[in-house]
Amino acid sequence: MDRTIAYASIRTGCKDNKDYSHLTQTRTYKEIHSHFQSMFFDVVEEKNFSIDGYDKNATLYVDVLLYGSDKHIKLDAIIHDAISSNEKIGILVTNINSFGNASQIKSYYHIFQQHNIYVLCPDYNRLNGLSEYSTCDYSFAPLPAVQIAKVMQRIDSLSDNDLKENRGRTPSDYTDSFQAAYWLYESYQIPEKIAVAMSGHLKTAFHYKAANYELSGDFAVGLQRFAPPNIASIPKRYGKLPLKFHEIATLIDAKQQPVESIMDEICIDLHVPSIHPVNFMRFKLREELAGQSILKQYNNPDHYFIKKFKEYMDDGGDPTCFWNIYCHEIPQK
C-alpha cells in the first residue's frame, strides 16, 4: 500500500457543526485511539481536529455524524485524495458499520474496488482473524481477486439486519494462569475447582471466558503452549455445542477437504463464528461418545500439580499466581 490509515465514525445528537476540537479529549475518541494502538497500528491524530477538516499527514480519521446526517466527510476526503493521487490505500476499521448503513456500505465498497482502496476488518471469530468483509490481510496486502469477488458478493447481499451481527470479537486479556487452567481442565488433568481458582473468576465467569477464549486468536497460541499433544483425540470436556454444529459437520463431511481450509467459509455462509479444527474434532468425539462416562474414561489427574497447588494454597498463596511459580519448576511425578 502507498498509504495505510485507521478509520472510525461517531454519531452525535447535535444538529449544528459546532467546534469539535475537544473531541480528541473525550472518552469515546480515546477508546478508539487506544483500540487501534492495541492492534499495533501507528496512530497519528489529525492536528487541529474539526468535523470537516482533513490532515493528509494523519493516520487516524474519525468522522462525526451529526443528527440526521449520514455524511462521512473525512472518508469522502480520503477517497477523493486516493483518486486524485492515484494511491493504493488500506483502511483499518474495527467494524464495517463505520461506513454507515447497508446501502452506504455497498456504495463505498464499490468505490473502494474501483479506486484501489482496501479494507482490513479484524474478526477474531474467524480462524484467519479476518472479517468476511476484509479485502486485504494484516500486512495490508490485497487478497486474491477470487476472494475479493466473494467479499463483494457478500456486500451486495448485505442488509441492515446483517450489520447487527457484524461485531468482530476483540482481543481479551487471557493470562498465562487462565490459559494453563483452561487446558489442564479441558485435558481432564485438574478438577474444575482448581481451574476456577487459578482463573481468578467465579465458576460461571470462568466458563464464559473459556467460551470466548475458544473463539479468540489467542486460542491457537495457547494450543501450542499449554495443550497436551494428544488433545485432538480427547473429547471436549465442557461447553455447549457451537451454533449449527451438526450443519457444519455435515458440510465438512460432504466437502471431504481439510477442516482448517474450509471451516471459515462454511461458518461465514451459515452466519456463525468459526470453530477451531481441534475443538471441532473434540466436540465431534464428545457427540460420538454421548451416553458414556467420558469423565471416568478420560480422567487423567496430574497428581503432582494438584498436590503442589494444595500445598501452595495451604500456605496462603494467591491461586492466580500459582502457575507463574509452578511453570519454572521441573515436576517430579
Short mmCIF file of the C-alpha atoms (twelve columns), coordinates in Angstrom:
data_MODEL
# 
_entry.id   MODEL 
# 
loop_
_atom_site.group_PDB 
_atom_site.id 
_atom_site.type_symbol 
_atom_site.label_atom_id 
_atom_site.label_alt_id 
_atom_site.label_comp_id 
_atom_site.label_asym_id 
_atom_site.label_seq_id 
_atom_site.Cartn_x 
_atom_site.Cartn_y 
_atom_site.Cartn_z 
_atom_site.pdbx_PDB_model_num 
ATOM 1   C CA . MET A 1   0.000   0.000   0.000  1 
ATOM 2   C CA . ASP A 2   1.100   3.573   -0.633 1 
ATOM 3   C CA . ARG A 3   -0.736  4.629   2.497  1 
ATOM 4   C CA . THR A 4   -2.485  2.944   5.432  1 
ATOM 5   C CA . ILE A 5   -4.994  4.628   7.727  1 
ATOM 6   C CA . ALA A 6   -7.339  3.783   10.595 1 
ATOM 7   C CA . TYR A 7   -10.922 4.945   10.335 1 
ATOM 8   C CA . ALA A 8   -13.942 5.170   12.661 1 
ATOM 9   C CA . SER A 9   -17.152 7.174   12.904 1 
ATOM 10  C CA . ILE A 10  -19.086 8.615   15.846 1 
ATOM 11  C CA . ARG A 11  -22.734 9.668   15.850 1 
ATOM 12  C CA . THR A 12  -23.862 12.667  17.865 1 
ATOM 13  C CA . GLY A 13  -27.253 14.104  18.738 1 
ATOM 14  C CA . CYS A 14  -26.052 17.620  17.907 1 
ATOM 15  C CA . LYS A 15  -27.591 19.247  14.817 1 
ATOM 16  C CA . ASP A 16  -25.079 22.024  14.289 1 
ATOM 17  C CA . ASN A 17  -21.477 21.905  13.171 1 
ATOM 18  C CA . LYS A 18  -20.011 23.321  16.346 1 
ATOM 19  C CA . ASP A 19  -16.379 23.418  17.325 1 
ATOM 20  C CA . TYR A 20  -15.439 19.802  17.949 1 
ATOM 21  C CA . SER A 21  -11.753 20.419  18.529 1 
ATOM 22  C CA . HIS A 22  -12.238 18.997  22.032 1 
ATOM 23  C CA . LEU A 23  -13.375 15.631  20.620 1 
ATOM 24  C CA . THR A 24  -9.906  14.116  20.889 1 
ATOM 25  C CA . GLN A 25  -10.143 14.538  24.667 1 
ATOM 26  C CA . THR A 26  -13.412 12.635  25.030 1 
ATOM 27  C CA . ARG A 27  -13.597 9.106   26.355 1 
ATOM 28  C CA . THR A 28  -15.063 7.744   23.108 1 
ATOM 29  C CA . TYR A 29  -12.259 9.151   20.980 1 
ATOM 30  C CA . LYS A 30  -9.594  7.965   23.400 1 
ATOM 31  C CA . GLU A 31  -11.068 4.461   23.315 1 
ATOM 32  C CA . ILE A 32  -10.908 4.492   19.519 1 
ATOM 33  C CA . HIS A 33  -7.312  5.729   19.654 1 
ATOM 34  C CA . SER A 34  -6.367  3.110   22.243 1 
ATOM 35  C CA . HIS A 35  -8.032  0.293   20.326 1 
ATOM 36  C CA . PHE A 36  -6.099  0.976   17.129 1 
ATOM 37  C CA . GLN A 37  -2.884  1.284   19.120 1 
ATOM 38  C CA . SER A 38  -3.581  -2.106  20.716 1 
ATOM 39  C CA . MET A 39  -3.576  -3.511  17.182 1 
ATOM 40  C CA . PHE A 40  -0.012  -2.179  16.742 1 
ATOM 41  C CA . PHE A 41  -1.148  0.472   14.299 1 
ATOM 42  C CA . ASP A 42  0.959   3.625   14.150 1 
ATOM 43  C CA . VAL A 43  -1.665  6.175   15.224 1 
ATOM 44  C CA . VAL A 44  -1.106  9.801   14.206 1 
ATOM 45  C CA . GLU A 45  -4.027  12.068  15.090 1 
ATOM 46  C CA . GLU A 46  -5.191  14.952  12.936 1 
ATOM 47  C CA . LYS A 47  -3.827  18.306  14.014 1 
ATOM 48  C CA . ASN A 48  -6.407  20.982  14.828 1 
ATOM 49  C CA . PHE A 49  -9.242  18.463  14.624 1 
ATOM 50  C CA . SER A 50  -12.530 19.644  13.121 1 
ATOM 51  C CA . ILE A 51  -15.546 17.862  11.640 1 
ATOM 52  C CA . ASP A 52  -14.805 18.949  8.078  1 
ATOM 53  C CA . GLY A 53  -11.027 19.134  8.353  1 
ATOM 54  C CA . TYR A 54  -8.628  16.762  6.634  1 
ATOM 55  C CA . ASP A 55  -4.986  16.392  7.628  1 
ATOM 56  C CA . LYS A 56  -3.094  14.458  4.954  1 
ATOM 57  C CA . ASN A 57  -0.319  13.668  7.446  1 
ATOM 58  C CA . ALA A 58  -2.615  11.876  9.899  1 
ATOM 59  C CA . THR A 59  -3.189  8.111   10.041 1 
ATOM 60  C CA . LEU A 60  -6.322  8.140   12.244 1 
ATOM 61  C CA . TYR A 61  -9.536  9.717   10.977 1 
ATOM 62  C CA . VAL A 62  -12.787 9.912   12.926 1 
ATOM 63  C CA . ASP A 63  -15.952 11.133  11.247 1 
ATOM 64  C CA . VAL A 64  -18.544 12.864  13.445 1 
ATOM 65  C CA . LEU A 65  -22.017 12.230  12.036 1 
ATOM 66  C CA . LEU A 66  -24.379 14.992  13.118 1 
ATOM 67  C CA . TYR A 67  -28.002 14.263  13.994 1 
ATOM 68  C CA . GLY A 68  -29.950 13.372  10.860 1 
ATOM 69  C CA . SER A 69  -26.832 13.399  8.675  1 
ATOM 70  C CA . ASP A 70  -25.087 10.455  7.055  1 
ATOM 71  C CA . LYS A 71  -22.204 12.460  5.572  1 
ATOM 72  C CA . HIS A 72  -18.853 10.770  6.110  1 
ATOM 73  C CA . ILE A 73  -16.839 13.894  5.376  1 
ATOM 74  C CA . LYS A 74  -13.408 12.534  6.220  1 
ATOM 75  C CA . LEU A 75  -13.985 9.223   4.461  1 
ATOM 76  C CA . ASP A 76  -15.103 11.090  1.350  1 
ATOM 77  C CA . ALA A 77  -11.964 13.233  1.594  1 
ATOM 78  C CA . ILE A 78  -9.808  10.099  1.864  1 
ATOM 79  C CA . ILE A 79  -11.461 8.671   -1.250 1 
ATOM 80  C CA . HIS A 80  -11.038 11.943  -3.142 1 
ATOM 81  C CA . ASP A 81  -7.390  12.036  -2.120 1 
ATOM 82  C CA . ALA A 82  -6.882  8.448   -3.303 1 
ATOM 83  C CA . ILE A 83  -8.479  9.175   -6.664 1 
ATOM 84  C CA . SER A 84  -6.561  12.396  -7.299 1 
ATOM 85  C CA . SER A 85  -3.202  10.984  -6.192 1 
ATOM 86  C CA . ASN A 86  -3.779  7.501   -7.647 1 
ATOM 87  C CA . GLU A 87  -2.536  5.993   -4.396 1 
ATOM 88  C CA . LYS A 88  -3.309  2.486   -3.201 1 
ATOM 89  C CA . ILE A 89  -4.818  2.883   0.286  1 
ATOM 90  C CA . GLY A 90  -5.509  0.389   3.071  1 
ATOM 91  C CA . ILE A 91  -8.207  1.270   5.621  1 
ATOM 92  C CA . LEU A 92  -8.224  -0.405  9.040  1 
ATOM 93  C CA . VAL A 93  -11.633 -0.426  10.747 1 
ATOM 94  C CA . THR A 94  -12.944 -2.197  13.812 1 
ATOM 95  C CA . ASN A 95  -16.290 -2.757  12.137 1 
ATOM 96  C CA . ILE A 96  -17.719 -2.033  8.690  1 
ATOM 97  C CA . ASN A 97  -20.582 -0.229  10.439 1 
ATOM 98  C CA . SER A 98  -18.141 2.682   10.440 1 
ATOM 99  C CA . PHE A 99  -19.090 3.185   6.792  1 
ATOM 100 C CA . GLY A 100 -22.785 3.636   7.620  1 
ATOM 101 C CA . ASN A 101 -25.865 1.539   6.901  1 
ATOM 102 C CA . ALA A 102 -26.047 -1.354  4.432  1 
ATOM 103 C CA . SER A 103 -26.806 0.897   1.466  1 
ATOM 104 C CA . GLN A 104 -23.873 3.196   2.234  1 
ATOM 105 C CA . ILE A 105 -21.531 0.277   2.814  1 
ATOM 106 C CA . LYS A 106 -22.407 -1.173  -0.588 1 
ATOM 107 C CA . SER A 107 -21.798 2.175   -2.248 1 
ATOM 108 C CA . TYR A 108 -18.461 2.703   -0.517 1 
ATOM 109 C CA . TYR A 109 -17.214 -0.815  -1.243 1 
ATOM 110 C CA . HIS A 110 -17.876 -0.396  -4.956 1 
ATOM 111 C CA . ILE A 111 -15.984 2.889   -4.875 1 
ATOM 112 C CA . PHE A 112 -13.169 1.172   -2.973 1 
ATOM 113 C CA . GLN A 113 -12.965 -1.553  -5.587 1 
ATOM 114 C CA . GLN A 114 -12.784 0.970   -8.430 1 
ATOM 115 C CA . HIS A 115 -10.003 3.044   -6.878 1 
ATOM 116 C CA . ASN A 116 -7.564  0.630   -5.193 1 
ATOM 117 C CA . ILE A 117 -8.849  1.139   -1.656 1 
ATOM 118 C CA . TYR A 118 -8.767  -1.967  0.539  1 
ATOM 119 C CA . VAL A 119 -10.412 -2.723  3.878  1 
ATOM 120 C CA . LEU A 120 -8.804  -4.540  6.798  1 
ATOM 121 C CA . CYS A 121 -11.500 -5.517  9.280  1 
ATOM 122 C CA . PRO A 122 -10.357 -7.899  12.042 1 
ATOM 123 C CA . ASP A 123 -12.723 -10.543 13.363 1 
ATOM 124 C CA . TYR A 124 -11.345 -12.911 15.950 1 
ATOM 125 C CA . ASN A 125 -14.336 -15.197 15.432 1 
ATOM 126 C CA . ARG A 126 -12.543 -16.393 12.286 1 
ATOM 127 C CA . LEU A 127 -9.552  -18.729 12.123 1 
ATOM 128 C CA . ASN A 128 -7.641  -16.283 9.927  1 
ATOM 129 C CA . GLY A 129 -8.597  -13.338 12.155 1 
ATOM 130 C CA . LEU A 130 -10.255 -11.504 9.269  1 
ATOM 131 C CA . SER A 131 -13.868 -10.456 8.864  1 
ATOM 132 C CA . GLU A 132 -15.621 -11.819 5.801  1 
ATOM 133 C CA . TYR A 133 -15.742 -8.180  4.648  1 
ATOM 134 C CA . SER A 134 -11.954 -7.693  4.572  1 
ATOM 135 C CA . THR A 135 -10.311 -7.190  1.203  1 
ATOM 136 C CA . CYS A 136 -6.724  -7.162  2.469  1 
ATOM 137 C CA . ASP A 137 -4.754  -9.082  5.092  1 
ATOM 138 C CA . TYR A 138 -2.921  -7.916  8.211  1 
ATOM 139 C CA . SER A 139 0.054   -6.732  6.169  1 
ATOM 140 C CA . PHE A 140 -2.411  -4.688  4.072  1 
ATOM 141 C CA . ALA A 141 -1.660  -6.870  1.056  1 
ATOM 142 C CA . PRO A 142 -4.764  -7.196  -1.162 1 
ATOM 143 C CA . LEU A 143 -6.444  -10.596 -1.004 1 
ATOM 144 C CA . PRO A 144 -6.520  -12.681 -4.201 1 
ATOM 145 C CA . ALA A 145 -9.061  -11.475 -6.753 1 
ATOM 146 C CA . VAL A 146 -11.249 -14.549 -6.280 1 
ATOM 147 C CA . GLN A 147 -11.539 -13.831 -2.537 1 
ATOM 148 C CA . ILE A 148 -12.318 -10.154 -3.114 1 
ATOM 149 C CA . ALA A 149 -15.028 -11.221 -5.561 1 
ATOM 150 C CA . LYS A 150 -16.601 -13.305 -2.766 1 
ATOM 151 C CA . VAL A 151 -16.409 -10.316 -0.415 1 
ATOM 152 C CA . MET A 152 -18.227 -8.173  -2.970 1 
ATOM 153 C CA . GLN A 153 -20.924 -10.826 -3.319 1 
ATOM 154 C CA . ARG A 154 -21.472 -10.692 0.437  1 
ATOM 155 C CA . ILE A 155 -21.505 -6.902  0.371  1 
ATOM 156 C CA . ASP A 156 -24.068 -6.836  -2.447 1 
ATOM 157 C CA . SER A 157 -26.391 -9.098  -0.438 1 
ATOM 158 C CA . LEU A 158 -25.841 -7.165  2.804  1 
ATOM 159 C CA . SER A 159 -28.862 -5.908  4.740  1 
ATOM 160 C CA . ASP A 160 -29.142 -3.737  7.830  1 
ATOM 161 C CA . ASN A 161 -30.155 -6.838  9.784  1 
ATOM 162 C CA . ASP A 162 -26.811 -8.437  8.929  1 
ATOM 163 C CA . LEU A 163 -24.985 -5.494  10.465 1 
ATOM 164 C CA . LYS A 164 -26.424 -6.303  13.890 1 
ATOM 165 C CA . GLU A 165 -24.385 -9.487  13.849 1 
ATOM 166 C CA . ASN A 166 -21.259 -7.834  12.467 1 
ATOM 167 C CA . ARG A 167 -19.435 -7.350  15.738 1 
ATOM 168 C CA . GLY A 168 -15.985 -8.741  15.272 1 
ATOM 169 C CA . ARG A 169 -14.674 -10.049 18.549 1 
ATOM 170 C CA . THR A 170 -11.848 -8.003  20.019 1 
ATOM 171 C CA . PRO A 171 -8.872  -9.412  21.902 1 
ATOM 172 C CA . SER A 172 -9.191  -10.019 25.622 1 
ATOM 173 C CA . ASP A 173 -6.713  -10.460 28.449 1 
ATOM 174 C CA . TYR A 174 -6.085  -14.189 28.655 1 
ATOM 175 C CA . THR A 175 -3.353  -14.544 31.255 1 
ATOM 176 C CA . ASP A 176 -0.968  -17.489 31.310 1 
ATOM 177 C CA . SER A 177 -2.637  -18.603 34.525 1 
ATOM 178 C CA . PHE A 178 -6.070  -18.628 32.901 1 
ATOM 179 C CA . GLN A 179 -4.831  -20.433 29.788 1 
ATOM 180 C CA . ALA A 180 -2.937  -23.049 31.791 1 
ATOM 181 C CA . ALA A 181 -6.032  -23.621 33.928 1 
ATOM 182 C CA . TYR A 182 -8.225  -23.947 30.828 1 
ATOM 183 C CA . TRP A 183 -6.024  -26.541 29.135 1 
ATOM 184 C CA . LEU A 184 -5.329  -28.547 32.289 1 
ATOM 185 C CA . TYR A 185 -9.062  -28.659 32.927 1 
ATOM 186 C CA . GLU A 186 -10.015 -29.428 29.308 1 
ATOM 187 C CA . SER A 187 -7.500  -32.304 29.191 1 
ATOM 188 C CA . TYR A 188 -9.036  -33.757 32.397 1 
ATOM 189 C CA . GLN A 189 -5.851  -33.197 34.441 1 
ATOM 190 C CA . ILE A 190 -7.300  -30.986 37.183 1 
ATOM 191 C CA . PRO A 191 -10.748 -30.656 38.761 1 
ATOM 192 C CA . GLU A 192 -12.985 -27.724 37.942 1 
ATOM 193 C CA . LYS A 193 -12.475 -26.214 41.408 1 
ATOM 194 C CA . ILE A 194 -8.738  -25.714 40.825 1 
ATOM 195 C CA . ALA A 195 -9.226  -24.370 37.294 1 
ATOM 196 C CA . VAL A 196 -11.747 -21.805 38.529 1 
ATOM 197 C CA . ALA A 197 -9.456  -20.724 41.377 1 
ATOM 198 C CA . MET A 198 -6.466  -20.332 39.044 1 
ATOM 199 C CA . SER A 199 -8.502  -18.209 36.646 1 
ATOM 200 C CA . GLY A 200 -9.348  -15.643 39.308 1 
ATOM 201 C CA . HIS A 201 -13.036 -15.775 38.346 1 
ATOM 202 C CA . LEU A 202 -16.179 -17.333 39.713 1 
ATOM 203 C CA . LYS A 203 -17.292 -20.607 38.126 1 
ATOM 204 C CA . THR A 204 -19.793 -19.082 35.679 1 
ATOM 205 C CA . ALA A 205 -17.365 -16.326 34.666 1 
ATOM 206 C CA . PHE A 206 -14.585 -18.864 34.107 1 
ATOM 207 C CA . HIS A 207 -16.677 -20.895 31.681 1 
ATOM 208 C CA . TYR A 208 -17.954 -17.735 29.961 1 
ATOM 209 C CA . LYS A 209 -14.408 -16.543 29.445 1 
ATOM 210 C CA . ALA A 210 -13.387 -20.010 28.272 1 
ATOM 211 C CA . ALA A 211 -16.104 -19.891 25.590 1 
ATOM 212 C CA . ASN A 212 -14.794 -16.514 24.389 1 
ATOM 213 C CA . TYR A 213 -11.225 -17.809 24.520 1 
ATOM 214 C CA . GLU A 214 -12.162 -20.644 22.170 1 
ATOM 215 C CA . LEU A 215 -13.278 -18.045 19.616 1 
ATOM 216 C CA . SER A 216 -10.226 -15.834 20.001 1 
ATOM 217 C CA . GLY A 217 -6.929  -15.594 18.194 1 
ATOM 218 C CA . ASP A 218 -5.189  -16.456 21.477 1 
ATOM 219 C CA . PHE A 219 -6.648  -19.962 21.361 1 
ATOM 220 C CA . ALA A 220 -4.298  -21.235 18.636 1 
ATOM 221 C CA . VAL A 221 -1.270  -19.861 20.506 1 
ATOM 222 C CA . GLY A 222 -2.439  -21.408 23.775 1 
ATOM 223 C CA . LEU A 223 -2.986  -24.693 21.985 1 
ATOM 224 C CA . GLN A 224 0.721   -24.809 21.128 1 
ATOM 225 C CA . ARG A 225 1.914   -23.598 24.532 1 
ATOM 226 C CA . PHE A 226 -0.302  -25.408 27.002 1 
ATOM 227 C CA . ALA A 227 -2.238  -28.279 25.423 1 
ATOM 228 C CA . PRO A 228 -1.002  -31.890 25.515 1 
ATOM 229 C CA . PRO A 229 -0.004  -33.319 22.103 1 
ATOM 230 C CA . ASN A 230 -2.997  -35.675 22.014 1 
ATOM 231 C CA . ILE A 231 -5.627  -33.022 22.814 1 
ATOM 232 C CA . ALA A 232 -7.435  -33.503 19.466 1 
ATOM 233 C CA . SER A 233 -8.219  -37.098 20.447 1 
ATOM 234 C CA . ILE A 234 -9.699  -36.107 23.817 1 
ATOM 235 C CA . PRO A 235 -13.433 -35.267 23.836 1 
ATOM 236 C CA . LYS A 236 -14.476 -31.743 24.746 1 
ATOM 237 C CA . ARG A 237 -14.971 -31.549 28.478 1 
ATOM 238 C CA . TYR A 238 -17.208 -28.509 28.857 1 
ATOM 239 C CA . GLY A 239 -19.305 -26.190 26.746 1 
ATOM 240 C CA . LYS A 240 -22.447 -26.171 24.643 1 
ATOM 241 C CA . LEU A 241 -22.274 -27.368 21.071 1 
ATOM 242 C CA . PRO A 242 -21.362 -24.439 18.791 1 
ATOM 243 C CA . LEU A 243 -24.186 -22.881 16.801 1 
ATOM 244 C CA . LYS A 244 -25.295 -25.028 13.830 1 
ATOM 245 C CA . PHE A 245 -22.673 -27.627 14.739 1 
ATOM 246 C CA . HIS A 246 -24.447 -30.507 13.012 1 
ATOM 247 C CA . GLU A 247 -24.913 -28.459 9.825  1 
ATOM 248 C CA . ILE A 248 -21.211 -27.585 9.885  1 
ATOM 249 C CA . ALA A 249 -20.260 -31.230 10.418 1 
ATOM 250 C CA . THR A 250 -22.482 -32.363 7.532  1 
ATOM 251 C CA . LEU A 251 -20.977 -29.800 5.138  1 
ATOM 252 C CA . ILE A 252 -17.424 -30.668 6.171  1 
ATOM 253 C CA . ASP A 253 -18.072 -34.380 5.634  1 
ATOM 254 C CA . ALA A 254 -19.578 -33.630 2.217  1 
ATOM 255 C CA . LYS A 255 -16.659 -31.492 1.039  1 
ATOM 256 C CA . GLN A 256 -14.002 -34.041 2.085  1 
ATOM 257 C CA . GLN A 257 -11.315 -31.383 2.414  1 
ATOM 258 C CA . PRO A 258 -9.022  -30.483 5.326  1 
ATOM 259 C CA . VAL A 259 -11.165 -28.898 8.039  1 
ATOM 260 C CA . GLU A 260 -8.849  -25.927 8.528  1 
ATOM 261 C CA . SER A 261 -9.095  -24.959 4.843  1 
ATOM 262 C CA . ILE A 262 -12.900 -24.808 4.692  1 
ATOM 263 C CA . MET A 263 -14.085 -24.006 8.221  1 
ATOM 264 C CA . ASP A 264 -14.154 -20.212 7.785  1 
ATOM 265 C CA . GLU A 265 -16.065 -20.323 4.506  1 
ATOM 266 C CA . ILE A 266 -18.646 -22.776 5.849  1 
ATOM 267 C CA . CYS A 267 -19.225 -20.768 9.028  1 
ATOM 268 C CA . ILE A 268 -19.404 -17.488 7.104  1 
ATOM 269 C CA . ASP A 269 -22.093 -18.969 4.851  1 
ATOM 270 C CA . LEU A 270 -24.001 -20.169 7.925  1 
ATOM 271 C CA . HIS A 271 -23.533 -16.801 9.707  1 
ATOM 272 C CA . VAL A 272 -21.897 -18.313 12.786 1 
ATOM 273 C CA . PRO A 273 -18.451 -17.958 14.426 1 
ATOM 274 C CA . SER A 274 -15.787 -20.352 13.161 1 
ATOM 275 C CA . ILE A 275 -14.780 -23.370 15.236 1 
ATOM 276 C CA . HIS A 276 -11.119 -24.174 15.654 1 
ATOM 277 C CA . PRO A 277 -10.445 -27.545 13.943 1 
ATOM 278 C CA . VAL A 278 -9.153  -29.070 17.192 1 
ATOM 279 C CA . ASN A 279 -12.305 -28.088 19.046 1 
ATOM 280 C CA . PHE A 280 -14.418 -29.308 16.128 1 
ATOM 281 C CA . MET A 281 -12.844 -32.755 16.392 1 
ATOM 282 C CA . ARG A 282 -13.214 -32.723 20.179 1 
ATOM 283 C CA . PHE A 283 -16.898 -31.757 20.042 1 
ATOM 284 C CA . LYS A 284 -17.490 -34.380 17.377 1 
ATOM 285 C CA . LEU A 285 -15.852 -37.043 19.543 1 
ATOM 286 C CA . ARG A 286 -17.958 -35.996 22.521 1 
ATOM 287 C CA . GLU A 287 -21.078 -36.389 20.384 1 
ATOM 288 C CA . GLU A 288 -19.978 -39.855 19.285 1 
ATOM 289 C CA . LEU A 289 -19.426 -40.863 22.915 1 
ATOM 290 C CA . ALA A 290 -22.751 -39.475 24.109 1 
ATOM 291 C CA . GLY A 291 -24.198 -41.552 26.909 1 
ATOM 292 C CA . GLN A 292 -20.832 -42.905 28.018 1 
ATOM 293 C CA . SER A 293 -18.977 -41.854 31.142 1 
ATOM 294 C CA . ILE A 294 -16.479 -39.564 29.427 1 
ATOM 295 C CA . LEU A 295 -15.073 -38.117 32.660 1 
ATOM 296 C CA . LYS A 296 -14.331 -41.559 34.063 1 
ATOM 297 C CA . GLN A 297 -12.896 -42.809 30.783 1 
ATOM 298 C CA . TYR A 298 -10.594 -39.841 30.120 1 
ATOM 299 C CA . ASN A 299 -9.822  -38.732 33.658 1 
ATOM 300 C CA . ASN A 300 -6.063  -38.148 33.804 1 
ATOM 301 C CA . PRO A 301 -5.295  -36.238 37.017 1 
ATOM 302 C CA . ASP A 302 -1.892  -34.612 37.357 1 
ATOM 303 C CA . HIS A 303 -1.370  -35.645 40.957 1 
ATOM 304 C CA . TYR A 304 1.889   -33.741 41.322 1 
ATOM 305 C CA . PHE A 305 0.311   -30.497 40.107 1 
ATOM 306 C CA . ILE A 306 -2.729  -30.965 42.348 1 
ATOM 307 C CA . LYS A 307 -0.518  -31.717 45.328 1 
ATOM 308 C CA . LYS A 308 1.681   -28.647 44.785 1 
ATOM 309 C CA . PHE A 309 -1.391  -26.445 44.291 1 
ATOM 310 C CA . LYS A 310 -2.920  -27.658 47.573 1 
ATOM 311 C CA . GLU A 311 0.346   -27.013 49.435 1 
ATOM 312 C CA . TYR A 312 0.560   -23.542 47.891 1 
ATOM 313 C CA . MET A 313 -2.992  -22.704 48.913 1 
ATOM 314 C CA . ASP A 314 -2.479  -24.066 52.441 1 
ATOM 315 C CA . ASP A 315 0.377   -21.562 52.753 1 
ATOM 316 C CA . GLY A 316 -1.994  -18.732 51.849 1 
ATOM 317 C CA . GLY A 317 -0.888  -18.268 48.250 1 
ATOM 318 C CA . ASP A 318 -2.821  -16.400 45.571 1 
ATOM 319 C CA . PRO A 319 -4.204  -19.079 43.192 1 
ATOM 320 C CA . THR A 320 -3.877  -16.778 40.167 1 
ATOM 321 C CA . CYS A 321 -0.107  -16.572 40.774 1 
ATOM 322 C CA . PHE A 322 0.461   -20.290 41.209 1 
ATOM 323 C CA . TRP A 323 1.130   -21.059 37.557 1 
ATOM 324 C CA . ASN A 324 3.872   -18.436 37.229 1 
ATOM 325 C CA . ILE A 325 5.682   -20.105 40.119 1 
ATOM 326 C CA . TYR A 326 4.956   -23.701 39.155 1 
ATOM 327 C CA . CYS A 327 5.926   -23.380 35.481 1 
ATOM 328 C CA . HIS A 328 9.546   -22.661 36.463 1 
ATOM 329 C CA . GLU A 329 9.776   -25.969 38.295 1 
ATOM 330 C CA . ILE A 330 10.508  -29.366 36.764 1 
ATOM 331 C CA . PRO A 331 7.726   -31.583 38.107 1 
ATOM 332 C CA . GLN A 332 8.931   -34.881 39.522 1 
ATOM 333 C CA . LYS A 333 5.848   -37.036 39.085 1 
# 
